[in-house]
CSV table of C-alpha atoms in Angstrom, one decimal:
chain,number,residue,atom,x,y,z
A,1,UNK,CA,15.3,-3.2,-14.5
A,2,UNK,CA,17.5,-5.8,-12.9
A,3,UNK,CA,20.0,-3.7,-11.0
A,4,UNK,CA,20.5,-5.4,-7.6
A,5,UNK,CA,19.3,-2.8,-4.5
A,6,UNK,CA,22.1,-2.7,-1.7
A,7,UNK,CA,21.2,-4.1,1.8
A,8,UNK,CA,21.8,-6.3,4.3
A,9,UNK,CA,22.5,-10.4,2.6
A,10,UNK,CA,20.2,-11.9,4.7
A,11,UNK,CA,16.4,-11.0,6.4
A,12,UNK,CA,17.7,-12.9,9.5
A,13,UNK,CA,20.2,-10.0,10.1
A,14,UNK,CA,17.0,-7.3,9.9
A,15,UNK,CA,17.4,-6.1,14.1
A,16,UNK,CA,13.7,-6.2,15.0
A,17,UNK,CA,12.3,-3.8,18.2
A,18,UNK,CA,9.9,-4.6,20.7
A,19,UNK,CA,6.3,-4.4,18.7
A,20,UNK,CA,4.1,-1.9,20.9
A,21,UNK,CA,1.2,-3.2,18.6
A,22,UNK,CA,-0.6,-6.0,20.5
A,23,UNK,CA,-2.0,-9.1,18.3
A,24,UNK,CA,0.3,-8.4,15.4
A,25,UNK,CA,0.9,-11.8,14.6
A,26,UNK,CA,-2.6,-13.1,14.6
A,27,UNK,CA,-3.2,-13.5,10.9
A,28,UNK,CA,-0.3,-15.6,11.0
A,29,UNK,CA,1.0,-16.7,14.0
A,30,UNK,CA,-0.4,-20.7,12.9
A,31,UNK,CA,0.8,-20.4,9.2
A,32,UNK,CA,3.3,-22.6,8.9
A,33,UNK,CA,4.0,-21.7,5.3
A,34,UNK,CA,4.3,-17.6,6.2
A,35,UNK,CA,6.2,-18.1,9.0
A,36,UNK,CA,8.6,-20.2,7.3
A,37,UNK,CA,9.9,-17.6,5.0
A,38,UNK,CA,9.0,-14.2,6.3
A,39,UNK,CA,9.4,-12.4,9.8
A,40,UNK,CA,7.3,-9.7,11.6
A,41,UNK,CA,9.7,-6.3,12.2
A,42,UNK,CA,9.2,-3.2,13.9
A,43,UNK,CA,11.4,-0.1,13.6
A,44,UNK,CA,11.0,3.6,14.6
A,45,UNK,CA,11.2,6.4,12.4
A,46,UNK,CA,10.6,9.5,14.3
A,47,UNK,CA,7.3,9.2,16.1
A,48,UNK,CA,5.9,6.4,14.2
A,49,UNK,CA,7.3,2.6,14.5
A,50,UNK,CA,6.9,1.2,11.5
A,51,UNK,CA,5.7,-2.9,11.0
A,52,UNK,CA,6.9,-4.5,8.1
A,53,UNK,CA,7.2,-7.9,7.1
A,54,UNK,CA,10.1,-9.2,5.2
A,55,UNK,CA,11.6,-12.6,3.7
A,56,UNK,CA,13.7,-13.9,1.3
A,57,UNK,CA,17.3,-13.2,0.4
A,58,UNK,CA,17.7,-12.4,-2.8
A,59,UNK,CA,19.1,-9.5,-4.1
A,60,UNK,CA,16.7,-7.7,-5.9
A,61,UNK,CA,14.5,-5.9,-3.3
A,62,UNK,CA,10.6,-5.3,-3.8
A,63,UNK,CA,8.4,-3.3,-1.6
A,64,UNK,CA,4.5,-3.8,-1.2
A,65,UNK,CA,2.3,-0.8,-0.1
A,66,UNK,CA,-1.3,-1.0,0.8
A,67,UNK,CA,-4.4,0.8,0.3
A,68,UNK,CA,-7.5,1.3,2.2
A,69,UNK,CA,-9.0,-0.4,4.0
A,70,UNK,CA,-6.1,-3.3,4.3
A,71,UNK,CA,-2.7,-4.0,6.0
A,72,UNK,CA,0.2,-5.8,4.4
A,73,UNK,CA,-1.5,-8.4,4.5
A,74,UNK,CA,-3.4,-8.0,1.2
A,75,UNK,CA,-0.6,-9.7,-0.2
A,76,UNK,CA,-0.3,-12.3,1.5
A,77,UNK,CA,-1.3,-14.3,-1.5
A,78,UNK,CA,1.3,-13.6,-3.7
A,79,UNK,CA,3.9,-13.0,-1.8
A,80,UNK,CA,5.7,-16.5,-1.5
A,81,UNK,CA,5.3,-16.2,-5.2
A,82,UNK,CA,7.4,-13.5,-5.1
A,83,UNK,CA,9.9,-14.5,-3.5
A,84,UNK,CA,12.5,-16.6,-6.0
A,85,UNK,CA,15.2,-14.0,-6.8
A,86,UNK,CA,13.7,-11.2,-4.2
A,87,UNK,CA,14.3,-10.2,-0.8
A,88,UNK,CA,10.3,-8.7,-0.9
A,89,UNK,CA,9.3,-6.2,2.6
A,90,UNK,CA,5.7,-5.3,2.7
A,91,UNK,CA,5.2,-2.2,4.6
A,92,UNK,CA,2.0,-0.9,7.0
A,93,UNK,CA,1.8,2.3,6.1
A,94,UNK,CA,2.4,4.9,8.8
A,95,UNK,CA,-0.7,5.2,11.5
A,96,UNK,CA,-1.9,1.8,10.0
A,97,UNK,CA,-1.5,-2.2,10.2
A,98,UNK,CA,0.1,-2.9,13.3
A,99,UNK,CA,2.4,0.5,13.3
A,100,UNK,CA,2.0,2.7,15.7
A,101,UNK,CA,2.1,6.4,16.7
A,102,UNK,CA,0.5,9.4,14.7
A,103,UNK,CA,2.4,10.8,11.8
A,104,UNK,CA,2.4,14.0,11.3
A,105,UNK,CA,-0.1,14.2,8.4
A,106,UNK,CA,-1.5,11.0,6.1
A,107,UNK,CA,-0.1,13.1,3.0
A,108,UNK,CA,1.3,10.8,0.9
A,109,UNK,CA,4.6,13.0,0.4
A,110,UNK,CA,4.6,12.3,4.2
A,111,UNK,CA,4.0,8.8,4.1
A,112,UNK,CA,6.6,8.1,1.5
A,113,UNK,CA,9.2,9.7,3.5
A,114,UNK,CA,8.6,7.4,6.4
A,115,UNK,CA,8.6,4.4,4.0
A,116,UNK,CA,11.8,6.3,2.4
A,117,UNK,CA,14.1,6.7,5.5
A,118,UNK,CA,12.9,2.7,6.9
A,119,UNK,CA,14.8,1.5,3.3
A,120,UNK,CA,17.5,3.7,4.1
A,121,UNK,CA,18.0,2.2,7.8
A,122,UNK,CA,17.1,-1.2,6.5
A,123,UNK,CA,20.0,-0.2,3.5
A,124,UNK,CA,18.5,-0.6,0.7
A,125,UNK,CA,19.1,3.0,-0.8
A,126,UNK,CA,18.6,2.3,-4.5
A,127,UNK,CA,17.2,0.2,-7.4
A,128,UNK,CA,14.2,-0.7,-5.2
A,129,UNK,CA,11.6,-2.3,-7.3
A,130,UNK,CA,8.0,-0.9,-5.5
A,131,UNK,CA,4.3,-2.5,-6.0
A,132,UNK,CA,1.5,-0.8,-4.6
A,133,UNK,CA,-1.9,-0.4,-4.8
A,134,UNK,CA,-5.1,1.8,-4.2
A,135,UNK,CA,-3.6,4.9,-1.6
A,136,UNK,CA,-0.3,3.2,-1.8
A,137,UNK,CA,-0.1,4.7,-5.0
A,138,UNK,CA,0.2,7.9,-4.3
A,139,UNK,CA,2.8,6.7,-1.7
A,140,UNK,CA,4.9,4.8,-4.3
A,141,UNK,CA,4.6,8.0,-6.7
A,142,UNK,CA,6.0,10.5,-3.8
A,143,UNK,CA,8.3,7.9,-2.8
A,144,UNK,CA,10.2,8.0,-6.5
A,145,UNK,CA,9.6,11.4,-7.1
A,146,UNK,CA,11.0,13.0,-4.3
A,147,UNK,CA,13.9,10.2,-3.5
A,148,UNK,CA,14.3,9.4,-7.3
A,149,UNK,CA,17.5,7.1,-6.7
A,150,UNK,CA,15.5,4.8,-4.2
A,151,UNK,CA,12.9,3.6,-7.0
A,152,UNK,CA,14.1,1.2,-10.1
A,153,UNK,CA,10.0,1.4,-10.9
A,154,UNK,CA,6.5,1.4,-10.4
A,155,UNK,CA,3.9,-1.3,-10.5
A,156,UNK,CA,1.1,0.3,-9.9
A,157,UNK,CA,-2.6,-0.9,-9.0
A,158,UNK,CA,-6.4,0.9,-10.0
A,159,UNK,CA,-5.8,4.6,-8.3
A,160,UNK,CA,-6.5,7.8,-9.9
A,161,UNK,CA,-3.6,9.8,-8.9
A,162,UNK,CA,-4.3,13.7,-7.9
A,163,UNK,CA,-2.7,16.4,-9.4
A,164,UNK,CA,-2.3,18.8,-12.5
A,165,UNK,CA,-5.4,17.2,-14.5
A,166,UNK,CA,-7.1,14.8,-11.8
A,167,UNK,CA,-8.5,17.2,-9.2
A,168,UNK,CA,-9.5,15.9,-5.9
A,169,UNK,CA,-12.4,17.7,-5.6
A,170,UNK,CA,-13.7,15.5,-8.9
A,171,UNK,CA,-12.7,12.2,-6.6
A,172,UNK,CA,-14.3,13.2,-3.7
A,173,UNK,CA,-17.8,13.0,-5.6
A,174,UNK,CA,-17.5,9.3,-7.0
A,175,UNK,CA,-18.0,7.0,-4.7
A,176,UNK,CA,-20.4,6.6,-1.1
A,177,UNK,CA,-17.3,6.3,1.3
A,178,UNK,CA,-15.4,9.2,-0.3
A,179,UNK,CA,-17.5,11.4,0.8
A,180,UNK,CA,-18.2,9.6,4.0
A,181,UNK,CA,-14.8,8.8,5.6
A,182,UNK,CA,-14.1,12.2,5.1
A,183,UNK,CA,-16.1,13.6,7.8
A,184,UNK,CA,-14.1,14.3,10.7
A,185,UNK,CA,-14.8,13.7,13.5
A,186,UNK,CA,-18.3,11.9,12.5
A,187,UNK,CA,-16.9,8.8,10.3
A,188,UNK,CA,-14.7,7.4,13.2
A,189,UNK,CA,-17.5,8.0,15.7
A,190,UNK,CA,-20.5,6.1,13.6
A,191,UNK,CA,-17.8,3.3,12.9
A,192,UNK,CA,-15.7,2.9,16.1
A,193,UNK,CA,-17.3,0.0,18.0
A,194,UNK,CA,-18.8,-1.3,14.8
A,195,UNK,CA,-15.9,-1.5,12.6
A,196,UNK,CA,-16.9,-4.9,11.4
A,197,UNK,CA,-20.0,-4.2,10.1
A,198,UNK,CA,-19.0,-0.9,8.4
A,199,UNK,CA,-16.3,-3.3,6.7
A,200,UNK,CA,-18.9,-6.4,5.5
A,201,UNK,CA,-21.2,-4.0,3.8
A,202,UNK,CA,-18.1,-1.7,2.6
A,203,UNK,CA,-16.6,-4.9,0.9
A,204,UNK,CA,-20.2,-6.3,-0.3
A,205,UNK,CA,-21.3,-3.1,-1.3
A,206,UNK,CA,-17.9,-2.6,-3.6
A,207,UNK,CA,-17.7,-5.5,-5.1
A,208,UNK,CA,-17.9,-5.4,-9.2
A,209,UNK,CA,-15.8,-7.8,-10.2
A,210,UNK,CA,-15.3,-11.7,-10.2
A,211,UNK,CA,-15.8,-13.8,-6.9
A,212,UNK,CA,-15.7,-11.6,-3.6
A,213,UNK,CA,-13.6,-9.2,-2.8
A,214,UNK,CA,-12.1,-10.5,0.3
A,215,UNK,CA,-11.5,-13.8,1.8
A,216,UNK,CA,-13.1,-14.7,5.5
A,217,UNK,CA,-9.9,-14.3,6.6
A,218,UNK,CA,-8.4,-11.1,5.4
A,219,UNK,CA,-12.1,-9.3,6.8
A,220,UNK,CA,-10.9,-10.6,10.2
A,221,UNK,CA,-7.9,-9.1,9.8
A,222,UNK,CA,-9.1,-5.7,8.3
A,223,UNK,CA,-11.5,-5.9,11.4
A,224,UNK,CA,-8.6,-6.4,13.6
A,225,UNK,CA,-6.2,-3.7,12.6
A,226,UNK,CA,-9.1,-1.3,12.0
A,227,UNK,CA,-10.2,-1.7,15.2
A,228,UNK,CA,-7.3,0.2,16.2
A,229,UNK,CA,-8.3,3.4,17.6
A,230,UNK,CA,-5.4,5.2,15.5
A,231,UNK,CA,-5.8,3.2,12.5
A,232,UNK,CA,-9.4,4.1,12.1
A,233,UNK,CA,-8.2,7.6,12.5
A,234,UNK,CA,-5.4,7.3,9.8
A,235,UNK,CA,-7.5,5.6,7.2
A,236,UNK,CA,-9.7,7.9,7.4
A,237,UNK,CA,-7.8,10.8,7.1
A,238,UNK,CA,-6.4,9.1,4.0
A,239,UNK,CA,-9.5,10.5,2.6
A,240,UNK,CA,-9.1,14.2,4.5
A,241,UNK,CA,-5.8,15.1,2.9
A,242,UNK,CA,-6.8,14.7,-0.9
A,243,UNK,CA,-6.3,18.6,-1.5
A,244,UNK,CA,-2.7,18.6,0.0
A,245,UNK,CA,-1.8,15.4,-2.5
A,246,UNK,CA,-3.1,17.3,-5.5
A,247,UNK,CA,-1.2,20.4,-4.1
A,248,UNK,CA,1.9,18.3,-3.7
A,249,UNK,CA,1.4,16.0,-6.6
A,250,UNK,CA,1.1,19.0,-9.2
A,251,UNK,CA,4.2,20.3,-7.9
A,252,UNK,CA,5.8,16.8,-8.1
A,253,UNK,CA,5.1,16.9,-11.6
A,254,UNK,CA,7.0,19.1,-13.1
A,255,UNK,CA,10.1,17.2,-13.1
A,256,UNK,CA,8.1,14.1,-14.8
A,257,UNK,CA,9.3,10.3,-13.6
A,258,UNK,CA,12.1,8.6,-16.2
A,259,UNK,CA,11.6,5.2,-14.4
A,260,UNK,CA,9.4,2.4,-15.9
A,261,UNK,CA,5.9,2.6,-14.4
A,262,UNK,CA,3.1,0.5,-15.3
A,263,UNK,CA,-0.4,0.8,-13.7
A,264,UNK,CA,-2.5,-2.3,-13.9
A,265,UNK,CA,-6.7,-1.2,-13.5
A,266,UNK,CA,-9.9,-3.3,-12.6
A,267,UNK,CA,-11.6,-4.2,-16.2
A,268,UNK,CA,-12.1,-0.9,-18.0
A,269,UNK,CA,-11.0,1.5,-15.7
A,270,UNK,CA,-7.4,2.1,-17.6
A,271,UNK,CA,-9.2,4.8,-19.9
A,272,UNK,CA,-10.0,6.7,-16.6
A,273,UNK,CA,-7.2,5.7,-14.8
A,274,UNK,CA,-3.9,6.2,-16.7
A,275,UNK,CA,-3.9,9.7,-18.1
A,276,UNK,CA,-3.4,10.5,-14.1
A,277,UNK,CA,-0.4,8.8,-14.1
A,278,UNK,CA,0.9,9.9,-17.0
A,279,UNK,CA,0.8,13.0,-16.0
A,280,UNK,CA,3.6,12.4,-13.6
A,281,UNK,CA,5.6,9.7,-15.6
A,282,UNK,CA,4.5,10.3,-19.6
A,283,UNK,CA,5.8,6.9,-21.1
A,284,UNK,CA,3.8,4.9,-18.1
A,285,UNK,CA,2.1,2.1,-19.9
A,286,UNK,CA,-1.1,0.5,-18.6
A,287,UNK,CA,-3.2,-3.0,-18.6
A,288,UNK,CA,-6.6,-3.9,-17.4
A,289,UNK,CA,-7.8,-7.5,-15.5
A,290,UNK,CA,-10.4,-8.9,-17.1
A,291,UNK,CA,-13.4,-9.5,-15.4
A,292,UNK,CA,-11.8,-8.1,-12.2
A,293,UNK,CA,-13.0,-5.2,-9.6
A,294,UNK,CA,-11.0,-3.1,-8.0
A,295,UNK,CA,-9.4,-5.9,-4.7
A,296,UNK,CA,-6.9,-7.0,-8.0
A,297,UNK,CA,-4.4,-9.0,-6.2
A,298,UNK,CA,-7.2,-11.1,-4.3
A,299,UNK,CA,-9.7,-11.2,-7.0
A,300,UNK,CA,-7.2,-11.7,-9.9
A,301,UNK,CA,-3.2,-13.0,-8.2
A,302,UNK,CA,-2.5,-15.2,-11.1
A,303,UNK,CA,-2.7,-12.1,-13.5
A,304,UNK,CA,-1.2,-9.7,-11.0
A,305,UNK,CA,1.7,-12.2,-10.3
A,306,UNK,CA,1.9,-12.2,-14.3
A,307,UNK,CA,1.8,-8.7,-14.9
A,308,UNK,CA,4.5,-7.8,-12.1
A,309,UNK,CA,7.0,-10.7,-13.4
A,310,UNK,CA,7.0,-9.3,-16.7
A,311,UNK,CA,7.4,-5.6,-15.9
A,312,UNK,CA,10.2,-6.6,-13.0
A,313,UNK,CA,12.2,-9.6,-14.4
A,314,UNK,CA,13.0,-12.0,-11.7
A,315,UNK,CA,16.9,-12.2,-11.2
């Protein structure tokens, strides 16, 4: 679990393009603490130029994927925590954040080779230690499954994964905005224009666990990037391509996962959870936050930070 990733020594030497997403910086453009230690980057892949944002310079690399509806910047506070021992990127997933262009489909096998082929250009080819959570699950479990030297392991976060026992058709039916966000084209057309108040009663209507869900300040920023007539799109064809990922996933599975995965759940979710992730890595292990709902690293960072130290040793 400690094996060093290979890549450039320093983040300074990352070669950044022009961003074509306007306002990128706005969550963070006055914090003096982020912008101490970590840089905005943009890079295309194909038709898509990926945002990512990256500091440190150790050399064990870590990798942050987001869910729905965030950016990278649901980890904003952990990630200085992170940082001793780590060079640590976390990615906007392709059509969202501040990247921009239209991927070819929100699969998550898609995704993941995006996210894939931006480590390889960045060169960090191997031993990559990946934390996701919610859809960036089933990014992080393409990612190592189909490019299964890239990934050292898996910290995963409160995501039934698709596939050979968890059928998406079953997931569609659990919760309001499943159903919802997958109406094309009628979900972006009731929301566009009132993106922020789709997201205050979307986070106030989820909430089940300790304290709220999001801060003040990560709402404005899920406003902001949602706002984004492409990243309305995307995230909601995150919901539109279930089928394909159980189609994909089951195939995925045959050749199970050897690498150490753990999936940490909202409190007692694990029992519901983790059989769909064993079913594509059999030893993965599992652990549930107390008194937590399902926005873990804002509701719960002190166990999250925990949890990912002990299953990914700092160097």
């Amino acid at each position: 679990m400690n094996a060093y990733s290979e890549g450039p020594t320093t983040v300074a030497s990352v070669e950044s393009e022009e961003p074509l997403s306007p306002g990128y910086d706005a969550a963070t453009k006055d914090d003096a603490e982020f912008n101490k230690d970590f840089r905005h980057c943009f890079t295309t892949i194909d038709d898509v130029q990926m945002h990512y944002v990256i500091g440190g310079d150790g050399p064990q690399v870590m990798v942050l994927l987001h869910g729905w509806p965030h950016s990278w910047y649901v980890y904003r506070e952990i990630m200085h925590a992170l940082l001793p021992g780590r060079t640590v990127i976390a990615i906007d997933l392709p059509g969202m954040g501040d990247s921009t262009g239209n991927p070819s489909s929100m699969a998550r096998t898609v995704l993941a080779t995006y996210v894939h082929r931006l480590l390889d250009h960045l060169g960090y080819r191997k031993n990559v230690q990946v934390v996701a959570h919610d859809f960036g699950v089933g990014v992080a479990y393409a990612l190592a499954a189909q490019y299964r030297e890239q990934a050292a392991g898996l910290f995963l976060m409160d995501y039934v994964l698709p596939g050979k026992n968890a059928k998406a058709a079953n997931l569609e039916s659990m919760l309001w905005h499943f159903s919802f966000n997958k109406q094309n084209p009628l979900a972006e057309e009731l929301v566009n224009g009132r993106v922020e108040t789709y997201l205050t009663f979307f986070f106030q209507a989820s909430k089940s666990g300790v304290g709220e869900p999001v801060s003040e300040r990560e709402l404005a920023e899920c406003v902001r990037v949602y706002s984004r007539p492409q990243v309305l799109h995307a995230g909601m064809e995150l919901y539109r391509v279930w089928a394909q990922d159980e189609a994909d996933n089951t195939k995925l599975q045959e050749t199970p996962l050897t690498i150490p995965v753990h999936l940490l759940t909202q409190a007692g979710f694990a029992p519901i959870m983790l059989p769909a992730i064993q079913d594509a890595a059999p030893d993965a292990t599992g652990s549930e936050a107390p008194g937590a709902g399902h926005y873990l690293v804002h509701e719960a960072p002190d166990r999250v930070l925990a949890e990912i130290n002990a299953f990914f040793p700092v160097p």
